[in-house]
PDB file of C-alpha atoms in Angstrom:
ATOM      1  CA  MET A   1     111.373 106.153 111.272  1.00 94.00           C
ATOM      2  CA  ARG A   2     111.612 102.476 112.158  1.00 95.00           C
ATOM      3  CA  ILE A   3     111.968 101.710 115.874  1.00 96.00           C
ATOM      4  CA  TRP A   4     113.317  98.349 117.001  1.00 96.00           C
ATOM      5  CA  ALA A   5     113.722  97.203 120.594  1.00 96.00           C
ATOM      6  CA  ILE A   6     116.303  94.611 121.608  1.00 96.00           C
ATOM      7  CA  ALA A   7     115.294  93.018 124.905  1.00 91.00           C
ATOM      8  CA  ASN A   8     115.451  89.931 127.095  1.00 87.00           C
ATOM      9  CA  GLN A   9     114.939  89.539 130.836  1.00 78.00           C
ATOM     10  CA  LYS A  10     118.230  87.683 131.063  1.00 79.00           C
ATOM     11  CA  GLY A  11     121.565  89.451 130.818  1.00 78.00           C
ATOM     12  CA  GLY A  12     124.558  88.321 128.787  1.00 80.00           C
ATOM     13  CA  VAL A  13     122.608  87.036 125.797  1.00 85.00           C
ATOM     14  CA  GLY A  14     123.963  89.447 123.158  1.00 88.00           C
ATOM     15  CA  LYS A  15     121.559  92.413 123.348  1.00 93.00           C
ATOM     16  CA  THR A  16     124.230  95.100 123.075  1.00 95.00           C
ATOM     17  CA  THR A  17     126.174  93.243 120.383  1.00 95.00           C
ATOM     18  CA  THR A  18     122.972  92.871 118.368  1.00 96.00           C
ATOM     19  CA  THR A  19     122.149  96.573 118.773  1.00 97.00           C
ATOM     20  CA  VAL A  20     125.625  97.713 117.723  1.00 97.00           C
ATOM     21  CA  ALA A  21     126.010  95.222 114.865  1.00 97.00           C
ATOM     22  CA  LEU A  22     122.652  96.012 113.253  1.00 97.00           C
ATOM     23  CA  GLY A  23     123.067  99.744 113.828  1.00 97.00           C
ATOM     24  CA  GLY A  24     126.482  99.666 112.197  1.00 96.00           C
ATOM     25  CA  LEU A  25     125.191  97.805 109.144  1.00 97.00           C
ATOM     26  CA  LEU A  26     122.351 100.288 108.707  1.00 97.00           C
ATOM     27  CA  ALA A  27     124.678 103.281 109.065  1.00 96.00           C
ATOM     28  CA  LYS A  28     127.038 101.737 106.514  1.00 95.00           C
ATOM     29  CA  GLU A  29     124.121 101.797 104.048  1.00 95.00           C
ATOM     30  CA  GLY A  30     123.832 105.524 104.601  1.00 95.00           C
ATOM     31  CA  LYS A  31     120.872 105.356 106.975  1.00 97.00           C
ATOM     32  CA  ARG A  32     120.600 107.850 109.835  1.00 97.00           C
ATOM     33  CA  VAL A  33     120.675 105.641 112.913  1.00 98.00           C
ATOM     34  CA  LEU A  34     120.148 106.366 116.594  1.00 98.00           C
ATOM     35  CA  LEU A  35     121.143 103.807 119.219  1.00 98.00           C
ATOM     36  CA  MET A  36     119.368 104.370 122.533  1.00 98.00           C
ATOM     37  CA  ASP A  37     120.649 102.894 125.791  1.00 97.00           C
ATOM     38  CA  LEU A  38     117.913 102.226 128.362  1.00 96.00           C
ATOM     39  CA  ASP A  39     119.992  99.954 130.583  1.00 95.00           C
ATOM     40  CA  PRO A  40     121.327 101.467 133.843  1.00 94.00           C
ATOM     41  CA  HIS A  41     124.378  99.229 133.442  1.00 94.00           C
ATOM     42  CA  GLY A  42     125.169 101.249 130.322  1.00 96.00           C
ATOM     43  CA  SER A  43     126.850  98.515 128.271  1.00 95.00           C
ATOM     44  CA  LEU A  44     125.979 100.246 125.000  1.00 97.00           C
ATOM     45  CA  THR A  45     127.172 103.584 126.380  1.00 97.00           C
ATOM     46  CA  SER A  46     130.439 102.038 127.573  1.00 96.00           C
ATOM     47  CA  TYR A  47     130.885 100.344 124.185  1.00 96.00           C
ATOM     48  CA  PHE A  48     131.452 103.760 122.618  1.00 96.00           C
ATOM     49  CA  LYS A  49     133.783 104.870 125.452  1.00 96.00           C
ATOM     50  CA  TYR A  50     131.326 107.007 127.428  1.00 97.00           C
ATOM     51  CA  ASP A  51     131.129 106.418 131.182  1.00 96.00           C
ATOM     52  CA  PRO A  52     127.557 105.848 132.465  1.00 96.00           C
ATOM     53  CA  ASP A  53     128.750 106.674 135.996  1.00 95.00           C
ATOM     54  CA  THR A  54     129.954 110.165 135.135  1.00 95.00           C
ATOM     55  CA  ILE A  55     128.118 111.194 131.945  1.00 96.00           C
ATOM     56  CA  GLU A  56     126.407 114.536 132.478  1.00 92.00           C
ATOM     57  CA  HIS A  57     123.319 114.111 130.286  1.00 94.00           C
ATOM     58  CA  SER A  58     121.579 110.885 129.325  1.00 96.00           C
ATOM     59  CA  ALA A  59     118.233 109.173 128.710  1.00 96.00           C
ATOM     60  CA  PHE A  60     117.566 109.767 132.417  1.00 95.00           C
ATOM     61  CA  ASP A  61     116.954 113.459 131.634  1.00 95.00           C
ATOM     62  CA  LEU A  62     113.879 112.518 129.575  1.00 95.00           C
ATOM     63  CA  PHE A  63     112.086 111.289 132.701  1.00 92.00           C
ATOM     64  CA  LEU A  64     112.506 114.440 134.798  1.00 90.00           C
ATOM     65  CA  HIS A  65     109.587 116.494 133.470  1.00 89.00           C
ATOM     66  CA  GLN A  66     106.469 114.954 135.033  1.00 83.00           C
ATOM     67  CA  GLY A  67     105.629 112.768 132.044  1.00 82.00           C
ATOM     68  CA  LYS A  68     106.261 115.458 129.434  1.00 89.00           C
ATOM     69  CA  VAL A  69     109.265 115.836 127.111  1.00 93.00           C
ATOM     70  CA  PRO A  70     110.410 119.389 126.252  1.00 95.00           C
ATOM     71  CA  GLU A  71     110.694 119.863 122.475  1.00 96.00           C
ATOM     72  CA  ASP A  72     114.330 120.903 122.577  1.00 95.00           C
ATOM     73  CA  LEU A  73     115.538 118.238 125.009  1.00 97.00           C
ATOM     74  CA  PRO A  74     116.032 114.946 123.085  1.00 97.00           C
ATOM     75  CA  ALA A  75     118.448 116.398 120.505  1.00 96.00           C
ATOM     76  CA  THR A  76     120.688 117.814 123.248  1.00 96.00           C
ATOM     77  CA  LEU A  77     121.218 114.346 124.757  1.00 97.00           C
ATOM     78  CA  ILE A  78     122.562 112.719 121.588  1.00 97.00           C
ATOM     79  CA  VAL A  79     126.300 112.117 121.213  1.00 97.00           C
ATOM     80  CA  LYS A  80     128.574 110.915 118.418  1.00 96.00           C
ATOM     81  CA  THR A  81     130.005 107.428 117.986  1.00 95.00           C
ATOM     82  CA  SER A  82     133.058 106.262 116.076  1.00 89.00           C
ATOM     83  CA  MET A  83     130.964 105.920 112.910  1.00 93.00           C
ATOM     84  CA  PRO A  84     129.429 108.690 110.775  1.00 90.00           C
ATOM     85  CA  GLY A  85     125.647 108.412 110.636  1.00 94.00           C
ATOM     86  CA  LEU A  86     125.496 106.411 113.861  1.00 97.00           C
ATOM     87  CA  LYS A  87     124.485 108.419 116.939  1.00 98.00           C
ATOM     88  CA  LEU A  88     123.967 107.424 120.572  1.00 98.00           C
ATOM     89  CA  LEU A  89     121.532 108.518 123.227  1.00 98.00           C
ATOM     90  CA  PRO A  90     123.490 107.261 126.247  1.00 98.00           C
ATOM     91  CA  ALA A  91     122.447 105.803 129.591  1.00 97.00           C
ATOM     92  CA  SER A  92     123.506 106.798 133.054  1.00 96.00           C
ATOM     93  CA  THR A  93     123.444 104.662 136.176  1.00 95.00           C
ATOM     94  CA  ALA A  94     120.824 107.093 137.543  1.00 92.00           C
ATOM     95  CA  LEU A  95     118.270 105.213 135.410  1.00 93.00           C
ATOM     96  CA  ALA A  96     118.288 102.565 138.158  1.00 90.00           C
ATOM     97  CA  THR A  97     116.463 105.022 140.461  1.00 89.00           C
ATOM     98  CA  LEU A  98     113.521 105.616 138.119  1.00 85.00           C
ATOM     99  CA  GLU A  99     111.155 103.030 139.593  1.00 79.00           C
ATOM    100  CA  ARG A 100     110.917 104.746 142.983  1.00 78.00           C
ATOM    101  CA  ARG A 101     111.140 108.271 141.548  1.00 75.00           C
ATOM    102  CA  MET A 102     108.246 107.760 139.161  1.00 69.00           C
ATOM    103  CA  VAL A 103     105.657 106.305 141.552  1.00 67.00           C
ATOM    104  CA  GLY A 104     102.348 108.094 140.998  1.00 65.00           C
ATOM    105  CA  VAL A 105     103.494 110.111 137.967  1.00 70.00           C
ATOM    106  CA  ASP A 106     101.068 109.796 135.048  1.00 72.00           C
ATOM    107  CA  GLY A 107     102.212 108.946 131.541  1.00 73.00           C
ATOM    108  CA  MET A 108     105.596 107.525 132.513  1.00 80.00           C
ATOM    109  CA  GLY A 109     105.222 104.575 130.141  1.00 84.00           C
ATOM    110  CA  LEU A 110     105.170 106.844 127.078  1.00 90.00           C
ATOM    111  CA  ILE A 111     108.218 109.052 127.655  1.00 93.00           C
ATOM    112  CA  ILE A 112     110.374 107.329 125.015  1.00 96.00           C
ATOM    113  CA  SER A 113     107.492 107.405 122.508  1.00 94.00           C
ATOM    114  CA  ARG A 114     107.177 111.157 123.051  1.00 96.00           C
ATOM    115  CA  ALA A 115     110.912 111.744 122.768  1.00 97.00           C
ATOM    116  CA  LEU A 116     111.141 109.799 119.510  1.00 97.00           C
ATOM    117  CA  ALA A 117     108.130 111.636 118.090  1.00 97.00           C
ATOM    118  CA  ILE A 118     110.162 114.834 118.486  1.00 97.00           C
ATOM    119  CA  LEU A 119     113.109 113.208 116.655  1.00 97.00           C
ATOM    120  CA  TRP A 120     110.934 111.546 114.000  1.00 97.00           C
ATOM    121  CA  ASP A 121     112.361 113.367 110.985  1.00 95.00           C
ATOM    122  CA  GLU A 122     115.967 113.213 112.198  1.00 96.00           C
ATOM    123  CA  PHE A 123     116.555 109.449 111.955  1.00 97.00           C
ATOM    124  CA  ASP A 124     115.651 106.544 109.705  1.00 97.00           C
ATOM    125  CA  TYR A 125     116.158 103.878 112.381  1.00 98.00           C
ATOM    126  CA  VAL A 126     116.198 103.803 116.173  1.00 98.00           C
ATOM    127  CA  LEU A 127     117.491 100.712 117.997  1.00 98.00           C
ATOM    128  CA  ILE A 128     116.830 100.511 121.741  1.00 98.00           C
ATOM    129  CA  ASP A 129     119.052  98.420 124.011  1.00 97.00           C
ATOM    130  CA  ASN A 130     117.133  97.421 127.142  1.00 94.00           C
ATOM    131  CA  THR A 131     117.691  96.604 130.780  1.00 88.00           C
ATOM    132  CA  PRO A 132     117.238  92.873 131.567  1.00 86.00           C
ATOM    133  CA  SER A 133     114.278  93.472 133.900  1.00 82.00           C
ATOM    134  CA  LEU A 134     110.623  94.368 133.571  1.00 80.00           C
ATOM    135  CA  GLY A 135     109.892  97.914 134.711  1.00 84.00           C
ATOM    136  CA  VAL A 136     109.249 101.440 133.499  1.00 88.00           C
ATOM    137  CA  LEU A 137     112.226 101.369 131.116  1.00 92.00           C
ATOM    138  CA  MET A 138     111.251  98.183 129.274  1.00 89.00           C
ATOM    139  CA  ILE A 139     107.587  99.217 129.206  1.00 88.00           C
ATOM    140  CA  ASN A 140     108.668 102.493 127.572  1.00 92.00           C
ATOM    141  CA  SER A 141     110.775 100.667 125.029  1.00 92.00           C
ATOM    142  CA  LEU A 142     108.075  98.186 124.042  1.00 90.00           C
ATOM    143  CA  ALA A 143     105.450 100.936 123.836  1.00 89.00           C
ATOM    144  CA  ALA A 144     107.638 102.964 121.465  1.00 93.00           C
ATOM    145  CA  SER A 145     108.756 100.120 119.211  1.00 92.00           C
ATOM    146  CA  GLN A 146     107.361  98.603 116.048  1.00 92.00           C
ATOM    147  CA  HIS A 147     109.381  95.409 116.241  1.00 92.00           C
ATOM    148  CA  LEU A 148     111.058  93.543 119.084  1.00 93.00           C
ATOM    149  CA  MET A 149     114.157  91.377 118.807  1.00 95.00           C
ATOM    150  CA  VAL A 150     114.769  88.894 121.594  1.00 93.00           C
ATOM    151  CA  PRO A 151     118.334  87.556 121.573  1.00 94.00           C
ATOM    152  CA  VAL A 152     118.662  84.241 123.399  1.00 91.00           C
ATOM    153  CA  GLN A 153     121.937  82.490 124.080  1.00 87.00           C
ATOM    154  CA  THR A 154     121.938  78.900 122.844  1.00 85.00           C
ATOM    155  CA  GLU A 155     122.343  77.294 126.247  1.00 82.00           C
ATOM    156  CA  PHE A 156     119.677  75.786 128.494  1.00 78.00           C
ATOM    157  CA  LEU A 157     119.772  78.323 131.341  1.00 76.00           C
ATOM    158  CA  ALA A 158     119.012  81.079 128.846  1.00 72.00           C
ATOM    159  CA  LEU A 159     115.841  79.279 127.744  1.00 77.00           C
ATOM    160  CA  LYS A 160     114.220  79.946 131.142  1.00 76.00           C
ATOM    161  CA  GLY A 161     114.910  83.651 130.702  1.00 75.00           C
ATOM    162  CA  LEU A 162     113.282  83.475 127.277  1.00 82.00           C
ATOM    163  CA  GLU A 163     110.139  81.970 128.832  1.00 81.00           C
ATOM    164  CA  ARG A 164     109.917  84.919 131.226  1.00 80.00           C
ATOM    165  CA  MET A 165     110.445  87.396 128.393  1.00 81.00           C
ATOM    166  CA  MET A 166     107.707  85.798 126.288  1.00 83.00           C
ATOM    167  CA  HIS A 167     105.321  85.911 129.255  1.00 81.00           C
ATOM    168  CA  THR A 168     106.121  89.599 129.762  1.00 78.00           C
ATOM    169  CA  LEU A 169     105.635  90.323 126.062  1.00 80.00           C
ATOM    170  CA  ASP A 170     102.274  88.572 126.092  1.00 80.00           C
ATOM    171  CA  MET A 171     101.145  90.714 129.064  1.00 79.00           C
ATOM    172  CA  VAL A 172     102.321  93.938 127.438  1.00 75.00           C
ATOM    173  CA  ILE A 173     100.670  93.180 124.087  1.00 74.00           C
ATOM    174  CA  LYS A 174      97.358  92.381 125.813  1.00 74.00           C
ATOM    175  CA  SER A 175      97.431  95.391 128.143  1.00 72.00           C
ATOM    176  CA  GLN A 176      98.356  97.850 125.392  1.00 67.00           C
ATOM    177  CA  LYS A 177      96.344  96.133 122.649  1.00 66.00           C
ATOM    178  CA  SER A 178      99.646  96.381 120.795  1.00 66.00           C
ATOM    179  CA  LYS A 179     100.491  95.023 117.358  1.00 74.00           C
ATOM    180  CA  LEU A 180     104.149  94.672 118.293  1.00 82.00           C
ATOM    181  CA  THR A 181     105.796  91.933 116.234  1.00 87.00           C
ATOM    182  CA  TYR A 182     108.864  90.075 117.437  1.00 90.00           C
ATOM    183  CA  THR A 183     111.712  87.820 116.363  1.00 93.00           C
ATOM    184  CA  ILE A 184     113.627  85.455 118.641  1.00 94.00           C
ATOM    185  CA  ILE A 185     117.315  85.480 117.713  1.00 95.00           C
ATOM    186  CA  PRO A 186     119.536  82.542 118.766  1.00 94.00           C
ATOM    187  CA  THR A 187     122.978  83.910 119.695  1.00 94.00           C
ATOM    188  CA  MET A 188     126.431  82.685 120.710  1.00 90.00           C
ATOM    189  CA  PHE A 189     125.854  79.485 118.776  1.00 91.00           C
ATOM    190  CA  ASP A 190     128.686  76.950 118.718  1.00 88.00           C
ATOM    191  CA  ARG A 191     127.896  74.056 116.392  1.00 84.00           C
ATOM    192  CA  ARG A 192     130.802  72.081 117.892  1.00 88.00           C
ATOM    193  CA  THR A 193     129.019  71.629 121.223  1.00 88.00           C
ATOM    194  CA  GLN A 194     126.068  69.328 121.784  1.00 87.00           C
ATOM    195  CA  ALA A 195     124.592  71.714 124.357  1.00 84.00           C
ATOM    196  CA  SER A 196     124.433  74.567 121.856  1.00 89.00           C
ATOM    197  CA  VAL A 197     122.925  72.371 119.125  1.00 91.00           C
ATOM    198  CA  GLN A 198     120.312  70.923 121.485  1.00 90.00           C
ATOM    199  CA  SER A 199     119.409  74.355 122.867  1.00 88.00           C
ATOM    200  CA  LEU A 200     118.888  75.725 119.365  1.00 90.00           C
ATOM    201  CA  ARG A 201     116.651  72.772 118.551  1.00 91.00           C
ATOM    202  CA  ALA A 202     114.639  73.324 121.749  1.00 90.00           C
ATOM    203  CA  VAL A 203     114.095  77.022 120.996  1.00 89.00           C
ATOM    204  CA  LYS A 204     112.822  76.238 117.510  1.00 91.00           C
ATOM    205  CA  GLN A 205     110.565  73.431 118.720  1.00 90.00           C
ATOM    206  CA  THR A 206     109.012  75.637 121.406  1.00 88.00           C
ATOM    207  CA  TRP A 207     108.565  78.931 119.554  1.00 87.00           C
ATOM    208  CA  GLY A 208     108.427  77.774 115.934  1.00 88.00           C
ATOM    209  CA  ASN A 209     108.100  80.486 113.313  1.00 88.00           C
ATOM    210  CA  GLN A 210     108.880  83.256 115.795  1.00 90.00           C
ATOM    211  CA  VAL A 211     112.503  82.052 115.816  1.00 94.00           C
ATOM    212  CA  TRP A 212     114.875  83.306 113.127  1.00 94.00           C
ATOM    213  CA  LYS A 213     115.867  80.271 111.080  1.00 91.00           C
ATOM    214  CA  TYR A 214     119.614  80.907 111.444  1.00 93.00           C
ATOM    215  CA  ALA A 215     121.757  81.741 114.503  1.00 94.00           C
ATOM    216  CA  ILE A 216     124.432  84.269 115.405  1.00 95.00           C
ATOM    217  CA  PRO A 217     127.649  82.285 115.923  1.00 94.00           C
ATOM    218  CA  ILE A 218     130.294  82.852 118.550  1.00 93.00           C
ATOM    219  CA  ASP A 219     132.760  85.304 117.006  1.00 93.00           C
ATOM    220  CA  THR A 220     135.843  86.592 118.818  1.00 92.00           C
ATOM    221  CA  LYS A 221     135.848  89.647 116.530  1.00 94.00           C
ATOM    222  CA  PHE A 222     132.820  90.949 118.444  1.00 94.00           C
ATOM    223  CA  ARG A 223     134.977  91.210 121.558  1.00 94.00           C
ATOM    224  CA  ASP A 224     137.766  92.900 119.599  1.00 95.00           C
ATOM    225  CA  ALA A 225     135.309  95.447 118.163  1.00 94.00           C
ATOM    226  CA  SER A 226     133.948  96.187 121.630  1.00 94.00           C
ATOM    227  CA  ARG A 227     137.431  96.753 123.007  1.00 94.00           C
ATOM    228  CA  LEU A 228     138.132  99.258 120.225  1.00 94.00           C
ATOM    229  CA  GLY A 229     134.728 100.934 120.412  1.00 93.00           C
ATOM    230  CA  VAL A 230     133.894 100.302 116.754  1.00 94.00           C
ATOM    231  CA  VAL A 231     130.995  98.454 115.157  1.00 95.00           C
ATOM    232  CA  PRO A 232     131.840  94.858 114.126  1.00 94.00           C
ATOM    233  CA  SER A 233     131.360  95.467 110.404  1.00 93.00           C
ATOM    234  CA  GLU A 234     133.915  98.301 110.498  1.00 92.00           C
ATOM    235  CA  LEU A 235     136.495  96.061 112.133  1.00 90.00           C
ATOM    236  CA  ASP A 236     135.971  93.122 109.778  1.00 91.00           C
ATOM    237  CA  ALA A 237     132.895  92.779 107.547  1.00 92.00           C
ATOM    238  CA  SER A 238     133.853  89.258 106.449  1.00 92.00           C
ATOM    239  CA  THR A 239     133.517  87.378 109.744  1.00 94.00           C
ATOM    240  CA  HIS A 240     130.873  84.718 110.329  1.00 94.00           C
ATOM    241  CA  GLY A 241     129.209  86.900 112.954  1.00 94.00           C
ATOM    242  CA  VAL A 242     128.855  89.989 110.762  1.00 96.00           C
ATOM    243  CA  ARG A 243     127.588  87.911 107.840  1.00 96.00           C
ATOM    244  CA  ALA A 244     124.974  86.405 110.158  1.00 96.00           C
ATOM    245  CA  TYR A 245     123.812  89.857 111.258  1.00 97.00           C
ATOM    246  CA  LYS A 246     123.505  90.875 107.605  1.00 96.00           C
ATOM    247  CA  LYS A 247     121.172  87.908 107.076  1.00 96.00           C
ATOM    248  CA  LEU A 248     119.213  88.877 110.170  1.00 96.00           C
ATOM    249  CA  LEU A 249     118.816  92.455 108.930  1.00 96.00           C
ATOM    250  CA  GLU A 250     117.482  91.186 105.616  1.00 93.00           C
ATOM    251  CA  ASN A 251     115.042  88.906 107.450  1.00 91.00           C
ATOM    252  CA  ILE A 252     113.692  91.654 109.709  1.00 93.00           C
ATOM    253  CA  ARG A 253     113.123  93.953 106.762  1.00 89.00           C
ATOM    254  CA  GLU A 254     111.380  91.231 104.775  1.00 85.00           C
ATOM    255  CA  SER A 255     109.098  90.384 107.690  1.00 80.00           C
ATOM    256  CA  GLU A 256     108.221  94.066 108.169  1.00 76.00           C
ATOM    257  CA  THR A 257     107.343  94.351 104.492  1.00 72.00           C
ATOM    258  CA  VAL A 258     105.079  91.287 104.774  1.00 68.00           C
ATOM    259  CA  ASN A 259     103.401  92.577 107.943  1.00 65.00           C
ATOM    260  CA  ALA A 260     102.901  96.015 106.393  1.00 61.00           C
ATOM    261  CA  GLY A 261     101.248  94.411 103.406  1.00 57.00           C
TER     262      GLY A 261
END
């Protein structure tokens, strides 16, 4: 099982789109893919037409057992999506209450790791969509993951959010003595605007080789796919956006092969 986290401490940068697009491409290859929503806002859950306000069972259930995860629980929380081979472990808005509920409970940073260990033989890939804030949910996600993707919108306000995310990542890696690798992914790129071009240049100058050498362009088909609740590659595999995500998928796999070697 490969576990990838998609996170940034700024909202609206393309985390959910990245999760859905990559998950859809992997499922189309015949991989068994689980998308996990750890954001109380539930954008990923809503994408597939489930309501995070009313859903009966969700990732929240994993945190209700004093730091342990019952063997039979994770599989019961998983629901179908519009695509065969692509499953969802949804979020509920109750996740927003975890910080105060979990005060003083040991082992709360490893709940997702324990849940995925139970599901290890059931999936080839797990992609985790994260809340845009540092807390027990993001700590869980980073602790469970082997690779982190950090989408960053190519506009200057988003660069400040990226600085915060990189600072957080540095703290987590040091505290956990983690070998977590990461890739910064420029998103919503519009080559027609000077602001977008300059922002992309600034990201690459600041973070160098950690930045994917291409960028995910603005693509209206992403919005159409979201409205229909289907992955972008199922709606139209030929768009600029989907082709960019295919390149990104190739890059992540190549970098994992290099790091493994």
